[in-house]
Coordinates of C-alpha atoms in Angstrom, one line a residue:
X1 CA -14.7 4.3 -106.3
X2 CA -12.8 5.2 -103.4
X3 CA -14.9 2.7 -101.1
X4 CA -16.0 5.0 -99.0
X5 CA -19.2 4.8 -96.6
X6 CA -21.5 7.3 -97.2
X7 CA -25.3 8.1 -95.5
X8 CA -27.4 9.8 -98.4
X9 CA -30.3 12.0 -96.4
X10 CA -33.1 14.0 -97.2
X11 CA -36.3 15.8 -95.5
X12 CA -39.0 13.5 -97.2
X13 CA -39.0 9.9 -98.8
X14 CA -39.8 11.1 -102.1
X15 CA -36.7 13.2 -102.7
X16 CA -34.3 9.6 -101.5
X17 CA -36.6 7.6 -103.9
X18 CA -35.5 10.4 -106.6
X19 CA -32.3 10.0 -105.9
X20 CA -32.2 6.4 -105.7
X21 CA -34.0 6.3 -109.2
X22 CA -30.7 8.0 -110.5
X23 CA -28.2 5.5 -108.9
X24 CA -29.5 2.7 -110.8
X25 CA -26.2 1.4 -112.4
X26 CA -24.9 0.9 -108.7
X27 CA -25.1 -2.6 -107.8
X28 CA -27.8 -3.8 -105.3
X29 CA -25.9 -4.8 -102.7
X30 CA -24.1 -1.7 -102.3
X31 CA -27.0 0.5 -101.9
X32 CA -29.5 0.3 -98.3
X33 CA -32.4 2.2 -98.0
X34 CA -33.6 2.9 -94.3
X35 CA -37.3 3.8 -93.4
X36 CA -40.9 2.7 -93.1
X37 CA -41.3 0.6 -96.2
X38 CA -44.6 1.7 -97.1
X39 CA -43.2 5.1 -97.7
X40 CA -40.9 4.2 -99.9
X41 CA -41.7 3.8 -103.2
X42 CA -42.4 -0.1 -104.5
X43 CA -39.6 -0.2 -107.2
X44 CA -37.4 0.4 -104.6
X45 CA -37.9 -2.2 -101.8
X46 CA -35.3 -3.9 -103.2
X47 CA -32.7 -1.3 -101.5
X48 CA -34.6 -1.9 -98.3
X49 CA -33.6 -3.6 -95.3
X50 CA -36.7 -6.2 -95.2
X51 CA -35.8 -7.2 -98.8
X52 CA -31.9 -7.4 -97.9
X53 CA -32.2 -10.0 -95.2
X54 CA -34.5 -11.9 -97.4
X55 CA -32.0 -12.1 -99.8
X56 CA -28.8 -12.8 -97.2
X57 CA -27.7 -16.2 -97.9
X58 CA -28.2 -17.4 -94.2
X59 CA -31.7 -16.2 -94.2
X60 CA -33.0 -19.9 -94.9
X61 CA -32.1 -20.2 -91.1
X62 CA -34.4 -18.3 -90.1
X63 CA -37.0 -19.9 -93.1
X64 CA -36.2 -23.3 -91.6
X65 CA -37.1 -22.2 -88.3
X66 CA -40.3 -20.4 -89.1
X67 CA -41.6 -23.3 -91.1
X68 CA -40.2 -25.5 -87.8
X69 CA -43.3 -22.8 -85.7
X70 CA -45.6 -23.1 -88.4
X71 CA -45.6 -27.1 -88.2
X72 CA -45.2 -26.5 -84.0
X73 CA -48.6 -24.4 -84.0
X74 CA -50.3 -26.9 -86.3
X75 CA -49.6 -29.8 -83.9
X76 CA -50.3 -27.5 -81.0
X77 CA -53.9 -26.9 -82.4
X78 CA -54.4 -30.5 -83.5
X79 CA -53.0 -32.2 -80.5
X80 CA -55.7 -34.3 -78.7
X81 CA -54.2 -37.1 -76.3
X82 CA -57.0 -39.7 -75.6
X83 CA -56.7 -39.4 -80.0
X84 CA -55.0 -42.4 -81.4
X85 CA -53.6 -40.5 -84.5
X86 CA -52.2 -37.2 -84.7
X87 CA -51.1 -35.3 -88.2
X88 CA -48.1 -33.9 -88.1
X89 CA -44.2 -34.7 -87.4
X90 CA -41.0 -32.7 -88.2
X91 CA -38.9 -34.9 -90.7
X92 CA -35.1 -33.7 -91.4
X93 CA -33.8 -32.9 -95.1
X94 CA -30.1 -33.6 -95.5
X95 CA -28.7 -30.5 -97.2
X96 CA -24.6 -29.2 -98.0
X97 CA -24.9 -25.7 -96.1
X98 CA -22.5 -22.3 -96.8
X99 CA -19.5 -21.1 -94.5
X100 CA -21.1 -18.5 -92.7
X101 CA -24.5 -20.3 -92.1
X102 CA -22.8 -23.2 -90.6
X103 CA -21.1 -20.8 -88.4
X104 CA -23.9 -18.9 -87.4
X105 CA -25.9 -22.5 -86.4
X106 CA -22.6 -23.4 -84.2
X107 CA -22.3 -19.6 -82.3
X108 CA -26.1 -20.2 -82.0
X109 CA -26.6 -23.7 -81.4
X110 CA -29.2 -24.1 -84.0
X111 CA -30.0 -27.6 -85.5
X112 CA -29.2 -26.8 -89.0
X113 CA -31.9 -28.4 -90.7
X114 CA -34.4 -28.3 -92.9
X115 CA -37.5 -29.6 -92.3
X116 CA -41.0 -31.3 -93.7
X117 CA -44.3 -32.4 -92.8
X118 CA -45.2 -36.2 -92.5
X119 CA -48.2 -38.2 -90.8
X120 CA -47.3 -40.0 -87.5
X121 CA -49.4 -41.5 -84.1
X122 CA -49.9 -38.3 -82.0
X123 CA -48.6 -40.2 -79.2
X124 CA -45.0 -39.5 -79.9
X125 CA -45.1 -35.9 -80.3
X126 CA -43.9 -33.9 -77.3
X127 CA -46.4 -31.2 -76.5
X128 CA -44.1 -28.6 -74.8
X129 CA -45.0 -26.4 -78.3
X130 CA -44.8 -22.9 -76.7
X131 CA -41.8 -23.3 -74.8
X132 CA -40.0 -24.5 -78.4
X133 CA -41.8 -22.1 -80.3
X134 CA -40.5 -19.5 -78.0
X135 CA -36.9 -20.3 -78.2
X136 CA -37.2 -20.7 -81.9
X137 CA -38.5 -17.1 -81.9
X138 CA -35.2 -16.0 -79.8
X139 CA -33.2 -17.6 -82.4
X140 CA -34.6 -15.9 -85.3
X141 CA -34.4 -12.4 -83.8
X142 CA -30.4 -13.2 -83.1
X143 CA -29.9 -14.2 -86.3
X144 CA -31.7 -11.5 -87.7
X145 CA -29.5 -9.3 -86.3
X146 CA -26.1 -10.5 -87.1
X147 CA -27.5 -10.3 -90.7
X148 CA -28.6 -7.1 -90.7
X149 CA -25.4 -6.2 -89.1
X150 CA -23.3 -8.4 -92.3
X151 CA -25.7 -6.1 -94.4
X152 CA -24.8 -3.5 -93.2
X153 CA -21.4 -4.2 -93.5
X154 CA -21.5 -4.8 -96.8
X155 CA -23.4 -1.2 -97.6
X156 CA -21.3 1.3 -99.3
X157 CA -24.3 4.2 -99.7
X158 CA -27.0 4.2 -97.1
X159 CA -30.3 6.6 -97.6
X160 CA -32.6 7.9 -95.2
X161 CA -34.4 10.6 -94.3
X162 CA -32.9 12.8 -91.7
X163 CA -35.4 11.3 -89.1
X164 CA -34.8 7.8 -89.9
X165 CA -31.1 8.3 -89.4
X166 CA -32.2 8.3 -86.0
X167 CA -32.7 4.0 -86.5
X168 CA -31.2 1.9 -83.6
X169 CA -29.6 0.4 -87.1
X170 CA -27.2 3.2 -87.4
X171 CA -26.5 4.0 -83.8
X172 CA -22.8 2.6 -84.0
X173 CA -22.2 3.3 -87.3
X174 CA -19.3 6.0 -88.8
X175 CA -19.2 7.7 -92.8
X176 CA -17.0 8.8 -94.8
X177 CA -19.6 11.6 -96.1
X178 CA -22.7 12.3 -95.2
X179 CA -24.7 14.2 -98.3
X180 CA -28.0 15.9 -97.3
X181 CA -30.1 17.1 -100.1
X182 CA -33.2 19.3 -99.4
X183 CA -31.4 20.9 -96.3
X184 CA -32.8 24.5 -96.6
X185 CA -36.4 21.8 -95.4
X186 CA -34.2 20.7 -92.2
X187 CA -34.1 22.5 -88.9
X188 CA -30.3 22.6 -87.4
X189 CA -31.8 20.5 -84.7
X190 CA -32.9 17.3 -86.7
X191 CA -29.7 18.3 -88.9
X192 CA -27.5 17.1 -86.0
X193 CA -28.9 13.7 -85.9
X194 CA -27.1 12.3 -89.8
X195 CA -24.3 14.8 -89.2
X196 CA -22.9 13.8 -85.6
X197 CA -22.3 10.6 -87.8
X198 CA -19.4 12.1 -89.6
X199 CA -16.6 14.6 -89.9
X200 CA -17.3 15.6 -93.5
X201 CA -20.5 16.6 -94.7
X202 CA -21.8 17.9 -98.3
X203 CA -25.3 20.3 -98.1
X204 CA -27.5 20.1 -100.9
X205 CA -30.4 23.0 -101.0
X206 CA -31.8 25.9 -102.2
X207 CA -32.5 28.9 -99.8
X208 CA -35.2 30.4 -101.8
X209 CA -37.3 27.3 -101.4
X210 CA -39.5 25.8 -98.6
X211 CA -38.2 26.1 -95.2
X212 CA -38.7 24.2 -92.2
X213 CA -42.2 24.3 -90.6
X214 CA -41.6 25.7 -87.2
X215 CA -43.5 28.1 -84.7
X216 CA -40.2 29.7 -84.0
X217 CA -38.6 31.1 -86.7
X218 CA -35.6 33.3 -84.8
X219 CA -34.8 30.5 -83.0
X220 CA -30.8 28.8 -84.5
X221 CA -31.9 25.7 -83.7
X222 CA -35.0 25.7 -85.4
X223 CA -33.3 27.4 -88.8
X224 CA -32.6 25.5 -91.7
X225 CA -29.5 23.9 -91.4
X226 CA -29.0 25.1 -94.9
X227 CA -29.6 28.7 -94.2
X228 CA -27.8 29.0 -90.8
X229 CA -24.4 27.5 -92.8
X230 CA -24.3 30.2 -95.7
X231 CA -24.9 32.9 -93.1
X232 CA -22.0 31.2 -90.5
X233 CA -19.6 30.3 -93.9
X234 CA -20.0 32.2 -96.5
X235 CA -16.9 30.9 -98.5
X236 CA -18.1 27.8 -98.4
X237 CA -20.8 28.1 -100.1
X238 CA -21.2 27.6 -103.9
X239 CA -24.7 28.7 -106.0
X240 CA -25.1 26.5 -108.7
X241 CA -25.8 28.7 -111.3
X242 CA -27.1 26.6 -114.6
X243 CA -30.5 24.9 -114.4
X244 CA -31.0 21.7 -116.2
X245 CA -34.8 20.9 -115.4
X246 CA -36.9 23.6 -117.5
X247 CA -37.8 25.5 -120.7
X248 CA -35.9 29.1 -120.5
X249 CA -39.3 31.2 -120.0
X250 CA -40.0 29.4 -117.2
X251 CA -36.7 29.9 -115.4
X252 CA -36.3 33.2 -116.2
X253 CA -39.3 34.3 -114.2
X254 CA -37.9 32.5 -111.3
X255 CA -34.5 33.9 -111.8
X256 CA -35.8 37.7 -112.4
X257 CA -38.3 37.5 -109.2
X258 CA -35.8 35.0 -106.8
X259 CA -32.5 34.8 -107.7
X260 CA -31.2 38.2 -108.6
X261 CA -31.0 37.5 -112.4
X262 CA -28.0 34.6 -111.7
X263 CA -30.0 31.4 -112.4
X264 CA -29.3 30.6 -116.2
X265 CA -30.4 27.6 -118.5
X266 CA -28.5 25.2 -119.4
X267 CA -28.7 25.6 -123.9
X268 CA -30.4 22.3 -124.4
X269 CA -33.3 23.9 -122.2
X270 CA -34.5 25.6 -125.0
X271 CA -35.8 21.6 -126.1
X272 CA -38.0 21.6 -123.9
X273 CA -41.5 22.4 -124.9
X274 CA -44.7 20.4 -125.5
X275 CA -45.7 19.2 -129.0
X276 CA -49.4 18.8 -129.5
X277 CA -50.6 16.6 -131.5
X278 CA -54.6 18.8 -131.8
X279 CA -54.1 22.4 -130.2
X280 CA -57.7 23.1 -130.7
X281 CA -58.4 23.5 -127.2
X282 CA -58.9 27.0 -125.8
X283 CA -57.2 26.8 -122.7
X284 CA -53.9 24.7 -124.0
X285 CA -50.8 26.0 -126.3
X286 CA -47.8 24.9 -127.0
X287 CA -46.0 27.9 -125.2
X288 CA -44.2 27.4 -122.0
X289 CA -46.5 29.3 -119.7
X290 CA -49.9 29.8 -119.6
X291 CA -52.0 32.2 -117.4
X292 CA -55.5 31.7 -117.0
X293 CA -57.2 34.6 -115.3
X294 CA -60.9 33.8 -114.1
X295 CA -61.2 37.3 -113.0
X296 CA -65.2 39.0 -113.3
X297 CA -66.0 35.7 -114.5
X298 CA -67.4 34.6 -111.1
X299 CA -66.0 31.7 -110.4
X300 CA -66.0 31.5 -106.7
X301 CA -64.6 29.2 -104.0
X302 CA -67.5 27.5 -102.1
X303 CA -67.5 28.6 -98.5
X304 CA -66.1 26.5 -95.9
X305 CA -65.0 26.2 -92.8
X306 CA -61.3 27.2 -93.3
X307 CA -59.3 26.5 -96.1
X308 CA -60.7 26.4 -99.6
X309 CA -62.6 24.7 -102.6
X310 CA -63.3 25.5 -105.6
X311 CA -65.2 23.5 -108.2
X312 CA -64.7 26.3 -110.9
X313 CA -61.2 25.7 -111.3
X314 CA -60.7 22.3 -110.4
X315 CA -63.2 21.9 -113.8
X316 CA -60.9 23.9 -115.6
X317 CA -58.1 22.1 -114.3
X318 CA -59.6 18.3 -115.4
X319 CA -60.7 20.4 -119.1
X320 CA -56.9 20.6 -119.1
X321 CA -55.7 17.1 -118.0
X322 CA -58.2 15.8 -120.6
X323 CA -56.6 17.7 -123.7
X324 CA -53.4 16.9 -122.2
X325 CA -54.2 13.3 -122.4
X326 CA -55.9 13.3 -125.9
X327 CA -52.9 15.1 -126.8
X328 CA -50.4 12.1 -126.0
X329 CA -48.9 13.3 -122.6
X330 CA -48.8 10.7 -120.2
X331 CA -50.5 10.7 -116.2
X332 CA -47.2 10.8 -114.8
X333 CA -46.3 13.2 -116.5
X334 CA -48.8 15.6 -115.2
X335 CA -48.8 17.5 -112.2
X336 CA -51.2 19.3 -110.3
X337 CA -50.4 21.9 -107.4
X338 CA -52.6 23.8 -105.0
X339 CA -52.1 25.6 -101.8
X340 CA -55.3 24.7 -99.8
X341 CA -55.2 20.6 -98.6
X342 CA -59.2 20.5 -99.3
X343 CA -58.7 21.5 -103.1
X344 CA -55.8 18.7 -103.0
X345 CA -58.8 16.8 -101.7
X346 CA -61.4 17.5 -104.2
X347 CA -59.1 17.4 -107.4
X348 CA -58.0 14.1 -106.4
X349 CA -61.4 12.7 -106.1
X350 CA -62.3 14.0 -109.7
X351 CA -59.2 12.2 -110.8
X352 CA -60.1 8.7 -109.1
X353 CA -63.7 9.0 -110.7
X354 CA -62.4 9.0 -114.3
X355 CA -59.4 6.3 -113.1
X356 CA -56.6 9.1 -114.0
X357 CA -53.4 8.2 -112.3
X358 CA -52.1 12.1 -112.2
X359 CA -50.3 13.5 -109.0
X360 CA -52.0 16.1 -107.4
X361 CA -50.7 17.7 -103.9
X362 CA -49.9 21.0 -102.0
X363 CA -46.8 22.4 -102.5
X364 CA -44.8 20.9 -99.4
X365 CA -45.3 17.5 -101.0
X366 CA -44.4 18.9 -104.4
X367 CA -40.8 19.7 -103.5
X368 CA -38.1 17.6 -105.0
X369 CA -40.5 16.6 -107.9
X370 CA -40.7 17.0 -111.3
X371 CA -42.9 16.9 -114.2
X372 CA -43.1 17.9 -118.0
X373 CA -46.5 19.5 -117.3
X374 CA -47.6 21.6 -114.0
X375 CA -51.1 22.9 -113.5
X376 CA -51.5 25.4 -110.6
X377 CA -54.9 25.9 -109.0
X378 CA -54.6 28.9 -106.4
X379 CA -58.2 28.6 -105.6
X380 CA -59.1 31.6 -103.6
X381 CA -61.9 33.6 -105.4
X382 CA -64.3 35.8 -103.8
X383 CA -66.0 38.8 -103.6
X384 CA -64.4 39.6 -99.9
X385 CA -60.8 41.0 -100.1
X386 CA -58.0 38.4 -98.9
X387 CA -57.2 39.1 -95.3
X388 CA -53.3 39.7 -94.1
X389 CA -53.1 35.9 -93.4
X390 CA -54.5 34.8 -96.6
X391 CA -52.2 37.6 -98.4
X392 CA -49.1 36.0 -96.6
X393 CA -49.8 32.5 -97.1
X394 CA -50.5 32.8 -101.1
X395 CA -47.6 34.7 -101.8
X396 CA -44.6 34.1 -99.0
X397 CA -41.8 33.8 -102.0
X398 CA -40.5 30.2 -101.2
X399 CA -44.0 28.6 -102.2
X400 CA -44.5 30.0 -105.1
X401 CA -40.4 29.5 -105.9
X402 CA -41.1 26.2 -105.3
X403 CA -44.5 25.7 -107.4
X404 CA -43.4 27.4 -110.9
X405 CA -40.3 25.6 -110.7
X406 CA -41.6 21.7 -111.0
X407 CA -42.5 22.1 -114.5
X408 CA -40.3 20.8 -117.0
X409 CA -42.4 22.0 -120.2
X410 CA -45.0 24.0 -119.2
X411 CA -46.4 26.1 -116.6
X412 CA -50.2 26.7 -116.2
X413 CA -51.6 28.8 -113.8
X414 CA -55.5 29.3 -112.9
X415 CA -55.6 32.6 -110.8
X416 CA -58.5 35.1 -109.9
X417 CA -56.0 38.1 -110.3
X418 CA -58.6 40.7 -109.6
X419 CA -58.3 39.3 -105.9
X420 CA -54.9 37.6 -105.4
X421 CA -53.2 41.1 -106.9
X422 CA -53.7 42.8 -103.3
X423 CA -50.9 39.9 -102.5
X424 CA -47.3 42.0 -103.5
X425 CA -45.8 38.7 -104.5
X426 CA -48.0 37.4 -106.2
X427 CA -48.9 40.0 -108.5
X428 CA -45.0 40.3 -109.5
X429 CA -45.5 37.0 -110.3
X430 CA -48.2 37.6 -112.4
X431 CA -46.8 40.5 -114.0
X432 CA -43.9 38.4 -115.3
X433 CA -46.7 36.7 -117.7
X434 CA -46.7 38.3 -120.8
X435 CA -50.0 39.3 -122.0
X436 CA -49.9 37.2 -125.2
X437 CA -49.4 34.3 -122.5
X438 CA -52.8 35.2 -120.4
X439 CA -56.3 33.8 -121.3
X440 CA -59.0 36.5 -119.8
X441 CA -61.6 34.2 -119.8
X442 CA -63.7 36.9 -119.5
X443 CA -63.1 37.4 -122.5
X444 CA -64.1 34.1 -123.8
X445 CA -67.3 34.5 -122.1
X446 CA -68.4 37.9 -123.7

């Protein structure tokens, strides 16, 4: 509104793409997305910079000019000179151009042509090819470049990650604003890189969620960004205390265990719940949370070397995904989230052999998504106790924050609580279940 510039960043591709999704009714040309383009996800190339100079009016320049190579090369291959006929000459089109293309052709000195193909004696084709072909080359990277600079230009919002930022694109350029979402994920020291680009910035983040991944955690520099500016200016900050996302059971447990009792839900919340269509299944409800204990039931990880599979749940978790389906919920709709990367693994392959499209992941790739359904598969069961590095990394509060938290309609967690109860957090986690929301299936099985 106010024409401002303004650099939208975030830890991970997914969360821009989110965010992106949700600026839809901004025109096309206002919006620039930054970033390896297979990262980014398809429906949104159109925000990239490939796409952008594609689309920039003087881009048949550079068309012109590859087709001129293309037709180069073929002579190049097919030039003979003791041949009497050759196959291919350059033949000019006669074409109106725009403003800013013929001025681009004059800086550059380009013939601003079009070109086709037409049969001619070999004789009378020059056969300097790579020395033209070169030069063409050098003209298509300048002209590249003062598009992507008119692009640019013409960019009100541009999103990146906070690495991306980095891009020899943005070197020179000033915002307005920079807005960095997910910035209790960023370090202060990749922080800097977006927000030396301004003198106003906005940080979006949540400091009971996951933090940066560093060996040093004492360390300023390697502290969230998000974290190190509450502690530094307190007044400045503002918790946002109504949550939009969930059904009220489900944030009330993370308010109670994370937030001190302030998170509320928003009164529409209460909306949200699933409505099955058959709720025969033994394992699926319509309630909001659902706690499946395997414990005594034996259903033990498989031993490995580090980490940690088990086939007993991931079974119960495709049971689920099944009903789920039968029961009108779409893929997409359905999440699936699990500490160890070789359960990720496993569950995913189970998936792909009965063609489900359903997102599974660990929790770090899980932040900044949603879905009406989540399915947590903890994993570890055993008849050996859990270590102090195994009780840490179940239940450090941020993951599991994070985890309940993506589900819009309904939680359901698969836990062996007669082992992941020696875990503090984890068992105050449990604890907030009600019993008339926990299937023993040991029960089930006498």
């Amino acid at each position: 509104r106010n024409n401002y510039r303004i650099l939208i960043t975030t830890h991970t591709h997914i969360a821009i793409d989110n965010i992106l999704e949700k600026l839809g009714e901004l025109p096309d040309d206002r919006i620039l997305r930054i970033g390896n383009k297979d990262k980014i996800d398809s429906k949104l190339h159109k925000y990239h910079i490939d796409s952008k100079i594609r689309k920039h009016p003087s881009y048949h320049i550079i068309h012109d000019l590859e087709l001129k190579n293309k037709i180069l090369l073929k002579q190049k291959e097919s030039y003979d000179p003791f041949l009497e006929e050759g196959e291919y000459i350059l033949v000019e089109k006669k074409h109106h151009h725009s403003l800013l293309r013929r001025i681009i052709s004059k800086f550059y000195n380009i013939n601003n042509n079009e070109y086709t193909i037409k049969d001619i004696d070999i004789k009378r084709i020059t056969p300097n090819y790579i020395d033209e072909i070169s030069h063409n080359n050098d003209r298509i990277n300048e002209i590249k470049k003062i598009i992507t600079k008119d692009v640019y230009q013409q960019s009100q919002i541009v999103a990146s990650t906070v690495l991306s930022s980095s891009s020899a694109l943005t070197k020179d350029m000033e915002f307005d604003y920079v807005i960095m979402d997910e910035a209790s994920q960023v370090p202060t020291y990749l922080a800097l890189i977006p927000l030396l680009k301004t003198d106003r910035f906005i940080l979006i983040g949540d400091d009971m969620q996951l933090q940066p991944i560093t060996i040093n955690h004492d360390s300023m520099l390697t502290t969230s960004v998000f974290n190190h500016m509450i502690k530094k200016y307190p007044k400045d900050y503002t918790f946002l205390n109504i949550q939009y996302r969930m059904n009220p059971q489900i944030s009330e447990i993370s308010s109670r265990l994370y937030y001190d009792n302030r998170l509320k839900s928003h009164s529409d919340n209460i909306h949200k719940k699933l409505e099955l269509e058959d709720d025969k299944h033994l394992l699926l409800d319509e309630s909001p949370i659902t706690l499946i204990d395997t414990s005594n039931v034996e259903y033990y990880q498989l031993n490995t070397d580090g980490g940690c599979i088990n086939e007993h749940e991931a079974e119960l978790v495709m049971s689920i995904v099944d009903a789920l389906i039968e029961n009108g919920i779409g893929c997409d709709e359905i999440g699936i989230i699990t500490p160890y990367k070789k359960q990720k693994i496993y569950i995913q392959g189970l998936l792909a052999d009965r063609k489900m499209d359903v997102e599974c992941d660990t929790i770090y790739r899980f932040q900044g998504r949603e879905k009406d359904v989540i399915i947590i598969s903890f994993c570890k069961s055993s008849r050996s106790l859990l270590n102090n590095f195994q009780k840490k990394f179940l239940s450090q509060e941020n993951q599991l924050n994070v985890s309940i938290t993506r589900a819009r309609k309904k939680l359901i967690i698969i836990a062996d609580r007669s082992l992941l109860d020696s875990a503090y957090n984890t068992r105050e986690l449990f604890n907030s279940i009600s019993v008339f929301d926990t299937i023993y299936l040991e029960d089930l099985f006498a």
